[in-house]
Amino acid sequence: MNEKLTVDVYAAARQARFGSLPERIRFEDMSEEVEAVQSGGVNASYNPEGSWKSYSCLAFDLGL
């Protein structure tokens, strides 16, 4: 009898903690709409002096 009572106590504790699933989240609540900012101006201009920084070549990296 004592063993069944212990199992029931653990089952009741488990049911109290994990007994219900969390509330469902709607898709509208998971996504957010943000207006895009138009790029351009000084930050988007081409800089020929600094363009070599993004250049990648194995021969160049090895100094050949």
PDB file of C-alpha atoms in Angstrom:
ATOM      1  CA  MET A   1       0.000   0.000   0.000  1.00  0.00           C
ATOM      2  CA  ASN A   2       2.842   2.372   0.840  1.00  0.00           C
ATOM      3  CA  GLU A   3       4.449   1.803  -2.567  1.00  0.00           C
ATOM      4  CA  LYS A   4       1.234   2.711  -4.425  1.00  0.00           C
ATOM      5  CA  LEU A   5       0.854   5.871  -2.340  1.00  0.00           C
ATOM      6  CA  THR A   6       4.434   6.928  -3.196  1.00  0.00           C
ATOM      7  CA  VAL A   7       3.862   6.381  -6.903  1.00  0.00           C
ATOM      8  CA  ASP A   8       0.639   8.403  -6.730  1.00  0.00           C
ATOM      9  CA  VAL A   9       2.451  11.266  -4.966  1.00  0.00           C
ATOM     10  CA  TYR A  10       5.119  11.361  -7.688  1.00  0.00           C
ATOM     11  CA  ALA A  11       2.467  11.120 -10.401  1.00  0.00           C
ATOM     12  CA  ALA A  12       0.527  14.005  -8.843  1.00  0.00           C
ATOM     13  CA  ALA A  13       3.687  16.126  -8.640  1.00  0.00           C
ATOM     14  CA  ARG A  14       4.520  15.325 -12.263  1.00  0.00           C
ATOM     15  CA  GLN A  15       0.966  16.187 -13.331  1.00  0.00           C
ATOM     16  CA  ALA A  16       1.122  19.487 -11.427  1.00  0.00           C
ATOM     17  CA  ARG A  17       4.405  20.454 -13.065  1.00  0.00           C
ATOM     18  CA  PHE A  18       4.009  19.095 -16.607  1.00  0.00           C
ATOM     19  CA  GLY A  19       0.273  18.422 -16.796  1.00  0.00           C
ATOM     20  CA  SER A  20      -0.674  20.979 -19.434  1.00  0.00           C
ATOM     21  CA  LEU A  21       0.954  22.102 -22.637  1.00  0.00           C
ATOM     22  CA  PRO A  22       1.909  25.757 -23.071  1.00  0.00           C
ATOM     23  CA  GLU A  23      -0.537  27.991 -24.900  1.00  0.00           C
ATOM     24  CA  ARG A  24      -0.324  27.939 -28.672  1.00  0.00           C
ATOM     25  CA  ILE A  25       1.421  30.947 -30.226  1.00  0.00           C
ATOM     26  CA  ARG A  26      -0.257  32.403 -33.297  1.00  0.00           C
ATOM     27  CA  PHE A  27       1.802  32.994 -36.443  1.00  0.00           C
ATOM     28  CA  GLU A  28       0.940  36.692 -36.340  1.00  0.00           C
ATOM     29  CA  ASP A  29       2.597  36.912 -32.929  1.00  0.00           C
ATOM     30  CA  MET A  30       5.766  35.201 -34.195  1.00  0.00           C
ATOM     31  CA  SER A  31       6.446  37.590 -37.062  1.00  0.00           C
ATOM     32  CA  GLU A  32       7.074  41.303 -37.107  1.00  0.00           C
ATOM     33  CA  GLU A  33       6.782  43.726 -39.991  1.00  0.00           C
ATOM     34  CA  VAL A  34       9.378  46.484 -40.154  1.00  0.00           C
ATOM     35  CA  GLU A  35       9.587  49.090 -42.857  1.00  0.00           C
ATOM     36  CA  ALA A  36      12.831  48.803 -44.796  1.00  0.00           C
ATOM     37  CA  VAL A  37      15.193  51.756 -44.796  1.00  0.00           C
ATOM     38  CA  GLN A  38      16.406  52.845 -48.204  1.00  0.00           C
ATOM     39  CA  SER A  39      20.178  52.476 -48.453  1.00  0.00           C
ATOM     40  CA  GLY A  40      22.294  55.049 -50.162  1.00  0.00           C
ATOM     41  CA  GLY A  41      24.095  58.257 -49.516  1.00  0.00           C
ATOM     42  CA  VAL A  42      27.600  58.511 -48.109  1.00  0.00           C
ATOM     43  CA  ASN A  43      27.664  55.037 -46.519  1.00  0.00           C
ATOM     44  CA  ALA A  44      26.763  53.188 -49.729  1.00  0.00           C
ATOM     45  CA  SER A  45      29.144  55.008 -52.066  1.00  0.00           C
ATOM     46  CA  TYR A  46      31.944  53.125 -53.829  1.00  0.00           C
ATOM     47  CA  ASN A  47      35.417  53.731 -52.450  1.00  0.00           C
ATOM     48  CA  PRO A  48      38.129  52.591 -54.905  1.00  0.00           C
ATOM     49  CA  GLU A  49      40.891  53.214 -52.328  1.00  0.00           C
ATOM     50  CA  GLY A  50      39.322  50.852 -49.807  1.00  0.00           C
ATOM     51  CA  SER A  51      38.099  48.211 -52.273  1.00  0.00           C
ATOM     52  CA  TRP A  52      41.333  46.195 -52.014  1.00  0.00           C
ATOM     53  CA  LYS A  53      40.433  45.282 -48.430  1.00  0.00           C
ATOM     54  CA  SER A  54      37.763  42.837 -49.612  1.00  0.00           C
ATOM     55  CA  TYR A  55      39.930  41.362 -52.402  1.00  0.00           C
ATOM     56  CA  SER A  56      40.756  37.696 -51.849  1.00  0.00           C
ATOM     57  CA  CYS A  57      43.185  35.733 -53.981  1.00  0.00           C
ATOM     58  CA  LEU A  58      45.463  32.842 -52.976  1.00  0.00           C
ATOM     59  CA  ALA A  59      48.426  34.173 -54.965  1.00  0.00           C
ATOM     60  CA  PHE A  60      47.942  37.598 -53.413  1.00  0.00           C
ATOM     61  CA  ASP A  61      47.684  36.083 -49.904  1.00  0.00           C
ATOM     62  CA  LEU A  62      50.909  34.122 -50.434  1.00  0.00           C
ATOM     63  CA  GLY A  63      52.702  37.221 -51.728  1.00  0.00           C
ATOM     64  CA  LEU A  64      53.389  35.769 -55.191  1.00  0.00           C
TER      65      LEU A  64
END
